[in-house]
Amino acid sequence: MSAGETAAPVRVLIADDQKIVREGLVSLLSLLPGIDVVGAATDGDDAVRQALALRPDVVLMDLNMPRCNGVEATEQLRDRQPGTRVVVLTTYADDDWVFAALQAGARGFLTKDAGAEEIHRAIATVASGDAQLDPSVQRRLLDALASGQRLAVAGQPAPPRPATAGSAVPDTSPGELTPREAEVLRHIAAGLSNTEIAAALFVTEATVKTHINHIFTKTSLRDRAQLVRYAYQHGLVRPG
């Protein structure tokens, strides 16, 4: 990008079955800098259909929608259009929904009491390739992961777990991580963003990303939710 050019806006599709919420989000996001609202879907089927046609960067996805819920829609987008990332925005923050949505491929998870700044930050973070979870959601998720609880969306089978004790947990032990990588992993498990980790360790954000890439390579994991589980399973952090 040459001097004087600005980054292209993040193209966002909103999916929510409640008209007042959907229209409110369209109005809110349209006022945020760097955001281009390209569509508004009424359920999961509509979200997938519009996403395939409009190719947004991010879908802001509700979960409990008729015909096709947000988990199913997220999973379809992961398989059919992986370049489009999903940020869940929902009132359903119980562990079953959280875990199912993350397993389906969601890169962000916010509750509907999130403010404009939080939503804006989550969209930008996920569009850049990172992940972001609401702190309260992450705490509940960590408790479930630490206890080894098997989660399922009500009325549906539990999605396959990405890494479970005794089956798909990578053989890599924390001892194969450098002390700095282990420290970065502990901060990830505590819910810190890359920017916050950089500030805590007095390093650049680029350095943090390098450490995280090394951690992913050594553990054979693919996202931050799996890193959190790994940290708890290997005793790098403790619940509470």
Short mmCIF file of N, CA and C in Angstrom, two decimals, residues 102-229:
data_model
loop_
_atom_site.label_atom_id
_atom_site.label_comp_id
_atom_site.label_asym_id
_atom_site.label_seq_id
_atom_site.Cartn_x
_atom_site.Cartn_y
_atom_site.Cartn_z
N LEU A 102 -17.17 -22.42 18.60
CA LEU A 102 -15.73 -22.39 18.36
C LEU A 102 -15.29 -23.61 17.56
N GLN A 103 -15.85 -24.76 17.89
CA GLN A 103 -15.51 -25.96 17.13
C GLN A 103 -15.98 -25.86 15.69
N ALA A 104 -17.09 -25.15 15.47
CA ALA A 104 -17.61 -24.99 14.12
C ALA A 104 -16.75 -24.04 13.29
N GLY A 105 -15.89 -23.26 13.96
CA GLY A 105 -15.00 -22.38 13.22
C GLY A 105 -15.09 -20.91 13.55
N ALA A 106 -15.93 -20.52 14.52
CA ALA A 106 -16.02 -19.10 14.89
C ALA A 106 -14.68 -18.62 15.42
N ARG A 107 -14.30 -17.40 15.05
CA ARG A 107 -13.02 -16.83 15.47
C ARG A 107 -13.20 -15.78 16.56
N GLY A 108 -14.44 -15.41 16.83
CA GLY A 108 -14.73 -14.45 17.89
C GLY A 108 -16.05 -14.80 18.54
N PHE A 109 -16.21 -14.43 19.81
CA PHE A 109 -17.45 -14.73 20.52
C PHE A 109 -17.74 -13.59 21.49
N LEU A 110 -18.83 -12.87 21.25
CA LEU A 110 -19.25 -11.77 22.11
C LEU A 110 -20.69 -11.98 22.54
N THR A 111 -21.02 -11.48 23.72
CA THR A 111 -22.41 -11.46 24.14
C THR A 111 -23.04 -10.12 23.74
N LYS A 112 -24.37 -10.09 23.71
CA LYS A 112 -25.05 -8.92 23.18
C LYS A 112 -25.04 -7.71 24.12
N ASP A 113 -24.39 -7.84 25.27
CA ASP A 113 -24.18 -6.64 26.08
C ASP A 113 -22.87 -5.95 25.73
N ALA A 114 -22.19 -6.45 24.69
CA ALA A 114 -20.95 -5.82 24.23
C ALA A 114 -21.27 -4.44 23.65
N GLY A 115 -20.38 -3.48 23.88
CA GLY A 115 -20.54 -2.14 23.35
C GLY A 115 -19.99 -2.03 21.94
N ALA A 116 -20.20 -0.86 21.34
CA ALA A 116 -19.75 -0.62 19.97
C ALA A 116 -18.24 -0.81 19.83
N GLU A 117 -17.49 -0.34 20.84
CA GLU A 117 -16.03 -0.45 20.77
C GLU A 117 -15.59 -1.91 20.79
N GLU A 118 -16.23 -2.73 21.62
CA GLU A 118 -15.88 -4.14 21.69
C GLU A 118 -16.19 -4.86 20.38
N ILE A 119 -17.36 -4.55 19.80
CA ILE A 119 -17.75 -5.18 18.54
C ILE A 119 -16.79 -4.76 17.44
N HIS A 120 -16.47 -3.46 17.42
CA HIS A 120 -15.55 -2.94 16.42
C HIS A 120 -14.19 -3.63 16.53
N ARG A 121 -13.69 -3.76 17.75
CA ARG A 121 -12.38 -4.38 17.98
C ARG A 121 -12.39 -5.84 17.56
N ALA A 122 -13.48 -6.55 17.90
CA ALA A 122 -13.57 -7.97 17.57
C ALA A 122 -13.59 -8.17 16.06
N ILE A 123 -14.34 -7.35 15.35
CA ILE A 123 -14.40 -7.47 13.89
C ILE A 123 -13.03 -7.22 13.28
N ALA A 124 -12.36 -6.16 13.72
CA ALA A 124 -11.04 -5.83 13.19
C ALA A 124 -10.02 -6.92 13.52
N THR A 125 -10.09 -7.44 14.75
CA THR A 125 -9.14 -8.48 15.18
C THR A 125 -9.32 -9.75 14.36
N VAL A 126 -10.56 -10.17 14.20
CA VAL A 126 -10.84 -11.40 13.47
C VAL A 126 -10.53 -11.23 11.99
N ALA A 127 -10.83 -10.07 11.43
CA ALA A 127 -10.53 -9.81 10.02
C ALA A 127 -9.04 -9.88 9.75
N SER A 128 -8.23 -9.53 10.76
CA SER A 128 -6.77 -9.55 10.59
C SER A 128 -6.18 -10.95 10.74
N GLY A 129 -7.02 -11.92 11.10
CA GLY A 129 -6.55 -13.30 11.23
C GLY A 129 -6.40 -13.80 12.64
N ASP A 130 -6.63 -12.93 13.64
CA ASP A 130 -6.55 -13.34 15.03
C ASP A 130 -7.93 -13.74 15.54
N ALA A 131 -8.01 -14.09 16.80
CA ALA A 131 -9.27 -14.48 17.42
C ALA A 131 -9.52 -13.62 18.66
N GLN A 132 -10.78 -13.45 19.02
CA GLN A 132 -11.11 -12.66 20.21
C GLN A 132 -12.37 -13.20 20.87
N LEU A 133 -12.26 -13.44 22.18
CA LEU A 133 -13.40 -13.91 22.97
C LEU A 133 -13.73 -12.88 24.03
N ASP A 134 -15.02 -12.71 24.29
CA ASP A 134 -15.45 -11.89 25.40
C ASP A 134 -14.86 -12.47 26.69
N PRO A 135 -14.32 -11.63 27.60
CA PRO A 135 -13.69 -12.17 28.82
C PRO A 135 -14.59 -13.08 29.63
N SER A 136 -15.87 -12.73 29.76
CA SER A 136 -16.76 -13.58 30.54
C SER A 136 -16.99 -14.92 29.85
N VAL A 137 -17.07 -14.89 28.53
CA VAL A 137 -17.22 -16.12 27.77
C VAL A 137 -15.97 -16.98 27.92
N GLN A 138 -14.80 -16.36 27.87
CA GLN A 138 -13.57 -17.12 27.98
C GLN A 138 -13.44 -17.77 29.35
N ARG A 139 -13.85 -17.07 30.40
CA ARG A 139 -13.76 -17.67 31.74
C ARG A 139 -14.61 -18.94 31.83
N ARG A 140 -15.82 -18.87 31.27
CA ARG A 140 -16.71 -20.04 31.33
C ARG A 140 -16.15 -21.16 30.47
N LEU A 141 -15.60 -20.80 29.34
CA LEU A 141 -15.00 -21.80 28.47
C LEU A 141 -13.82 -22.47 29.15
N LEU A 142 -12.98 -21.68 29.81
CA LEU A 142 -11.80 -22.23 30.48
C LEU A 142 -12.20 -23.21 31.57
N ASP A 143 -13.25 -22.87 32.32
CA ASP A 143 -13.71 -23.77 33.37
C ASP A 143 -14.15 -25.11 32.77
N ALA A 144 -14.87 -25.04 31.64
CA ALA A 144 -15.34 -26.26 31.01
C ALA A 144 -14.17 -27.07 30.46
N LEU A 145 -13.22 -26.40 29.83
CA LEU A 145 -12.06 -27.10 29.28
C LEU A 145 -11.22 -27.73 30.38
N ALA A 146 -11.05 -26.99 31.47
CA ALA A 146 -10.22 -27.48 32.56
C ALA A 146 -10.83 -28.71 33.23
N SER A 147 -12.16 -28.77 33.25
CA SER A 147 -12.84 -29.90 33.88
C SER A 147 -13.02 -31.08 32.93
N GLY A 148 -12.66 -30.87 31.65
CA GLY A 148 -12.81 -31.95 30.68
C GLY A 148 -14.25 -32.21 30.31
N GLN A 149 -15.13 -31.24 30.54
CA GLN A 149 -16.55 -31.42 30.28
C GLN A 149 -16.81 -31.62 28.80
N ARG A 150 -17.66 -32.59 28.46
CA ARG A 150 -18.06 -32.80 27.07
C ARG A 150 -19.29 -31.95 26.83
N LEU A 151 -19.23 -31.10 25.82
CA LEU A 151 -20.28 -30.12 25.59
C LEU A 151 -21.05 -30.44 24.33
N ALA A 152 -22.35 -30.08 24.35
CA ALA A 152 -23.18 -30.25 23.16
C ALA A 152 -24.25 -29.19 23.15
N VAL A 153 -24.60 -28.70 21.97
CA VAL A 153 -25.71 -27.78 21.85
C VAL A 153 -26.99 -28.54 22.13
N ALA A 154 -27.88 -27.92 22.89
CA ALA A 154 -29.12 -28.58 23.26
C ALA A 154 -29.84 -29.09 22.02
N GLY A 155 -30.22 -30.38 22.05
CA GLY A 155 -30.96 -30.95 20.94
C GLY A 155 -30.09 -31.43 19.79
N GLN A 156 -28.76 -31.28 19.90
CA GLN A 156 -27.87 -31.70 18.83
C GLN A 156 -26.73 -32.52 19.42
N PRO A 157 -26.15 -33.42 18.61
CA PRO A 157 -24.97 -34.15 19.09
C PRO A 157 -23.82 -33.19 19.31
N ALA A 158 -22.95 -33.54 20.22
CA ALA A 158 -21.76 -32.71 20.44
C ALA A 158 -20.87 -32.78 19.22
N PRO A 159 -20.38 -31.63 18.73
CA PRO A 159 -19.43 -31.65 17.62
C PRO A 159 -18.15 -32.35 18.06
N PRO A 160 -17.37 -32.89 17.11
CA PRO A 160 -16.11 -33.55 17.49
C PRO A 160 -15.19 -32.56 18.20
N ARG A 161 -14.59 -32.99 19.28
CA ARG A 161 -13.69 -32.10 20.01
C ARG A 161 -12.36 -32.04 19.28
N PRO A 162 -11.75 -30.85 19.18
CA PRO A 162 -10.50 -30.74 18.44
C PRO A 162 -9.32 -31.42 19.12
N ALA A 163 -9.36 -31.55 20.42
CA ALA A 163 -8.26 -32.21 21.13
C ALA A 163 -8.80 -32.71 22.46
N THR A 164 -8.88 -34.01 22.65
CA THR A 164 -9.45 -34.55 23.88
C THR A 164 -8.44 -35.43 24.58
N ALA A 165 -8.55 -35.44 25.91
CA ALA A 165 -7.62 -36.24 26.70
C ALA A 165 -7.67 -37.69 26.27
N GLY A 166 -6.51 -38.27 26.03
CA GLY A 166 -6.45 -39.68 25.69
C GLY A 166 -6.69 -39.98 24.23
N SER A 167 -6.99 -38.95 23.40
CA SER A 167 -7.20 -39.23 21.99
C SER A 167 -6.36 -38.32 21.13
N ALA A 168 -6.84 -37.06 20.92
CA ALA A 168 -6.17 -36.20 19.95
C ALA A 168 -5.28 -35.14 20.58
N VAL A 169 -4.95 -35.28 21.85
CA VAL A 169 -4.05 -34.31 22.47
C VAL A 169 -2.66 -34.48 21.89
N PRO A 170 -2.04 -33.42 21.40
CA PRO A 170 -0.70 -33.57 20.84
C PRO A 170 0.27 -34.12 21.88
N ASP A 171 1.28 -34.86 21.37
CA ASP A 171 2.27 -35.46 22.27
C ASP A 171 3.26 -34.43 22.81
N THR A 172 3.32 -33.27 22.15
CA THR A 172 4.27 -32.25 22.57
C THR A 172 4.02 -31.86 24.02
N SER A 173 5.07 -31.83 24.82
CA SER A 173 4.94 -31.42 26.21
C SER A 173 5.37 -29.98 26.36
N PRO A 174 4.92 -29.29 27.43
CA PRO A 174 5.33 -27.90 27.64
C PRO A 174 6.84 -27.74 27.71
N GLY A 175 7.55 -28.83 28.07
CA GLY A 175 9.00 -28.75 28.16
C GLY A 175 9.66 -28.47 26.81
N GLU A 176 8.93 -28.73 25.71
CA GLU A 176 9.48 -28.46 24.39
C GLU A 176 9.29 -27.00 23.97
N LEU A 177 8.53 -26.25 24.75
CA LEU A 177 8.39 -24.82 24.52
C LEU A 177 9.52 -24.09 25.23
N THR A 178 9.95 -22.99 24.66
CA THR A 178 10.93 -22.17 25.37
C THR A 178 10.23 -21.48 26.54
N PRO A 179 10.99 -21.01 27.52
CA PRO A 179 10.35 -20.29 28.64
C PRO A 179 9.50 -19.12 28.17
N ARG A 180 9.96 -18.39 27.15
CA ARG A 180 9.18 -17.25 26.64
C ARG A 180 7.90 -17.73 25.97
N GLU A 181 7.96 -18.83 25.21
CA GLU A 181 6.76 -19.35 24.57
C GLU A 181 5.75 -19.81 25.61
N ALA A 182 6.25 -20.45 26.68
CA ALA A 182 5.35 -20.88 27.75
C ALA A 182 4.70 -19.67 28.42
N GLU A 183 5.46 -18.60 28.57
CA GLU A 183 4.92 -17.37 29.17
C GLU A 183 3.84 -16.77 28.28
N VAL A 184 4.09 -16.74 26.97
CA VAL A 184 3.09 -16.24 26.02
C VAL A 184 1.84 -17.10 26.09
N LEU A 185 2.02 -18.41 26.17
CA LEU A 185 0.87 -19.32 26.24
C LEU A 185 0.05 -19.08 27.49
N ARG A 186 0.72 -18.82 28.61
CA ARG A 186 -0.02 -18.52 29.86
C ARG A 186 -0.85 -17.24 29.69
N HIS A 187 -0.31 -16.25 29.02
CA HIS A 187 -1.06 -15.02 28.79
C HIS A 187 -2.25 -15.26 27.87
N ILE A 188 -2.08 -16.11 26.86
CA ILE A 188 -3.20 -16.46 25.97
C ILE A 188 -4.31 -17.11 26.78
N ALA A 189 -3.92 -18.05 27.66
CA ALA A 189 -4.91 -18.75 28.48
C ALA A 189 -5.61 -17.81 29.45
N ALA A 190 -4.95 -16.71 29.80
CA ALA A 190 -5.56 -15.72 30.69
C ALA A 190 -6.48 -14.77 29.93
N GLY A 191 -6.54 -14.92 28.61
CA GLY A 191 -7.47 -14.12 27.82
C GLY A 191 -6.90 -12.84 27.23
N LEU A 192 -5.58 -12.67 27.28
CA LEU A 192 -4.98 -11.45 26.76
C LEU A 192 -4.88 -11.49 25.23
N SER A 193 -5.06 -10.35 24.61
CA SER A 193 -4.87 -10.22 23.17
C SER A 193 -3.38 -10.12 22.87
N ASN A 194 -3.03 -10.18 21.59
CA ASN A 194 -1.61 -10.04 21.22
C ASN A 194 -1.05 -8.70 21.67
N THR A 195 -1.85 -7.66 21.51
CA THR A 195 -1.41 -6.32 21.92
C THR A 195 -1.15 -6.27 23.42
N GLU A 196 -2.05 -6.88 24.20
CA GLU A 196 -1.90 -6.88 25.66
C GLU A 196 -0.70 -7.73 26.09
N ILE A 197 -0.47 -8.84 25.39
CA ILE A 197 0.69 -9.67 25.71
C ILE A 197 1.98 -8.91 25.43
N ALA A 198 2.01 -8.21 24.30
CA ALA A 198 3.20 -7.42 23.96
C ALA A 198 3.50 -6.38 25.03
N ALA A 199 2.45 -5.71 25.52
CA ALA A 199 2.65 -4.70 26.56
C ALA A 199 3.13 -5.33 27.86
N ALA A 200 2.58 -6.49 28.19
CA ALA A 200 2.97 -7.15 29.44
C ALA A 200 4.42 -7.64 29.41
N LEU A 201 4.88 -8.04 28.22
CA LEU A 201 6.23 -8.60 28.11
C LEU A 201 7.25 -7.58 27.60
N PHE A 202 6.78 -6.37 27.31
CA PHE A 202 7.66 -5.31 26.82
C PHE A 202 8.36 -5.71 25.52
N VAL A 203 7.58 -6.29 24.61
CA VAL A 203 8.09 -6.66 23.29
C VAL A 203 7.11 -6.12 22.25
N THR A 204 7.46 -6.26 20.98
CA THR A 204 6.56 -5.81 19.93
C THR A 204 5.47 -6.85 19.68
N GLU A 205 4.38 -6.41 19.06
CA GLU A 205 3.30 -7.34 18.74
C GLU A 205 3.78 -8.36 17.70
N ALA A 206 4.68 -7.93 16.80
CA ALA A 206 5.23 -8.86 15.81
C ALA A 206 5.99 -10.00 16.49
N THR A 207 6.71 -9.67 17.57
CA THR A 207 7.44 -10.70 18.32
C THR A 207 6.47 -11.69 18.96
N VAL A 208 5.38 -11.16 19.51
CA VAL A 208 4.36 -12.03 20.10
C VAL A 208 3.80 -12.99 19.05
N LYS A 209 3.49 -12.46 17.86
CA LYS A 209 2.94 -13.31 16.80
C LYS A 209 3.94 -14.39 16.40
N THR A 210 5.23 -14.06 16.39
CA THR A 210 6.24 -15.06 16.07
C THR A 210 6.25 -16.17 17.11
N HIS A 211 6.19 -15.80 18.40
CA HIS A 211 6.13 -16.81 19.45
C HIS A 211 4.90 -17.70 19.29
N ILE A 212 3.76 -17.08 18.99
CA ILE A 212 2.52 -17.85 18.86
C ILE A 212 2.61 -18.81 17.68
N ASN A 213 3.19 -18.37 16.58
CA ASN A 213 3.37 -19.26 15.43
C ASN A 213 4.25 -20.45 15.80
N HIS A 214 5.30 -20.20 16.59
CA HIS A 214 6.15 -21.30 17.04
C HIS A 214 5.37 -22.27 17.94
N ILE A 215 4.51 -21.71 18.80
CA ILE A 215 3.70 -22.55 19.69
C ILE A 215 2.76 -23.43 18.86
N PHE A 216 2.10 -22.83 17.87
CA PHE A 216 1.20 -23.60 17.01
C PHE A 216 1.97 -24.74 16.33
N THR A 217 3.17 -24.44 15.83
CA THR A 217 3.96 -25.45 15.13
C THR A 217 4.35 -26.58 16.07
N LYS A 218 4.79 -26.24 17.27
CA LYS A 218 5.27 -27.25 18.21
C LYS A 218 4.14 -28.10 18.79
N THR A 219 2.96 -27.52 18.94
CA THR A 219 1.84 -28.25 19.54
C THR A 219 0.92 -28.89 18.51
N SER A 220 1.09 -28.52 17.23
CA SER A 220 0.22 -29.02 16.15
C SER A 220 -1.23 -28.62 16.35
N LEU A 221 -1.44 -27.50 17.04
CA LEU A 221 -2.79 -26.97 17.23
C LEU A 221 -3.04 -25.87 16.21
N ARG A 222 -4.34 -25.45 16.10
CA ARG A 222 -4.67 -24.55 15.01
C ARG A 222 -5.34 -23.25 15.43
N ASP A 223 -5.79 -23.14 16.68
CA ASP A 223 -6.42 -21.88 17.07
C ASP A 223 -6.23 -21.63 18.57
N ARG A 224 -6.62 -20.43 19.00
CA ARG A 224 -6.35 -20.03 20.39
C ARG A 224 -7.17 -20.84 21.39
N ALA A 225 -8.37 -21.24 21.01
CA ALA A 225 -9.18 -22.04 21.92
C ALA A 225 -8.48 -23.36 22.26
N GLN A 226 -7.85 -23.97 21.26
CA GLN A 226 -7.11 -25.20 21.51
C GLN A 226 -5.87 -24.94 22.34
N LEU A 227 -5.24 -23.79 22.15
CA LEU A 227 -4.07 -23.44 22.97
C LEU A 227 -4.47 -23.29 24.43
N VAL A 228 -5.63 -22.70 24.68
CA VAL A 228 -6.12 -22.54 26.05
C VAL A 228 -6.29 -23.91 26.70
N ARG A 229 -6.93 -24.81 25.96
CA ARG A 229 -7.13 -26.16 26.50
C ARG A 229 -5.79 -26.84 26.79
#
